[in-house]
Amino acid sequence: MSGQGFHWFRKFSLGCLSFLLMFAVFYRYFLAEPLIWKETVATPVPASTPVFVLDAGHGGEDCGAIGVNGVYEKDINLKITTYLSAELRLAGYTVVETRTNDALLYDPATVEKGHKKATDLANRLKIANETAGAIVVSVHMNSFPQPSSRGLQVWYSIGAADASRLANGIQARVREALQNENHRKAKETTGALYLLDHAEHPTVLIECGFLTNPEECARLTDDAYQKELSFVLFCAMMEYINQDV
């Protein structure tokens, strides 16, 4: 398939997925349940309904990886989680975001120099672990000295069956919809990823691509691609929670 043909096919496929999402939301709220207008602001969510915790990596003085075009990882992480949050809320799910602005999670008045990053990570983990029924997705970008390195990579905790299933589902869905050339597989953490190593709920960390690869960095910086990627992540997360239904 030519590059132009693949681009058209990708747009067509994502368009179909978007239509299915809109239909699912319409069915859930207007067909599957009686249409009764109430004055209450919100309807209680059943205890079994998952809560999605979205963690945009880095922030504030911690910019994360720096792209070949000068872009900061922290900014792309936040944009993708913001799009993903909107899609999940549109589908009726509760979303908790560890950060919604350009800041690390610590109190400057109480945290000493040299402890900011550790405090930030501890606070992210606290939010994730204290959220009942949580499914945790942490969004990051990758970097490597070899500029040819490319492709999304998902990590999950060792021995965590649910997290493994979610990670493999995300890896497969992204390969099918956006990155046919990506032959990477979801991997267990080697014990160096704090959020995964201490997680009490299904938790995955997604390295969305390499900012050190010029072509991939350009794609990850593009607003349209960020929206496409967030929607593909959304679809994979929906498949995961509906596998046992």
Tab-separated table of N, CA, C and O in Angstrom, residues 158 188-194 197:
chain	number	residue	atom	x	y	z
A	158	ILE	N	5.486	-6.658	36.935
A	158	ILE	CA	5.785	-8.083	36.911
A	158	ILE	C	4.703	-8.867	37.649
A	158	ILE	O	4.331	-8.535	38.768
A	188	GLU	N	7.272	-6.459	30.795
A	188	GLU	CA	7.204	-6.317	32.246
A	188	GLU	C	8.284	-5.350	32.709
A	188	GLU	O	9.374	-5.297	32.136
A	189	THR	N	7.988	-4.605	33.751
A	189	THR	CA	8.985	-3.712	34.316
A	189	THR	C	10.148	-4.508	34.893
A	189	THR	O	9.976	-5.622	35.389
A	190	THR	N	11.322	-3.930	34.817
A	190	THR	CA	12.513	-4.584	35.371
A	190	THR	C	12.772	-4.148	36.809
A	190	THR	O	13.816	-4.444	37.373
A	191	GLY	N	11.821	-3.421	37.386
A	191	GLY	CA	11.976	-2.957	38.759
A	191	GLY	C	12.480	-1.536	38.850
A	191	GLY	O	12.807	-1.065	39.942
A	192	ALA	N	12.533	-0.846	37.725
A	192	ALA	CA	13.059	0.515	37.709
A	192	ALA	C	11.985	1.565	37.457
A	192	ALA	O	12.291	2.739	37.302
A	193	LEU	N	10.730	1.149	37.419
A	193	LEU	CA	9.632	2.076	37.165
A	193	LEU	C	8.767	2.160	38.428
A	193	LEU	O	7.959	1.270	38.706
A	194	TYR	N	8.969	3.215	39.175
A	194	TYR	CA	8.388	3.364	40.518
A	194	TYR	C	6.876	3.174	40.526
A	194	TYR	O	6.336	2.452	41.372
A	197	ASP	N	6.072	-0.494	39.926
A	197	ASP	CA	6.601	-1.400	40.944
A	197	ASP	C	5.810	-1.365	42.248
A	197	ASP	O	5.859	-2.318	43.025
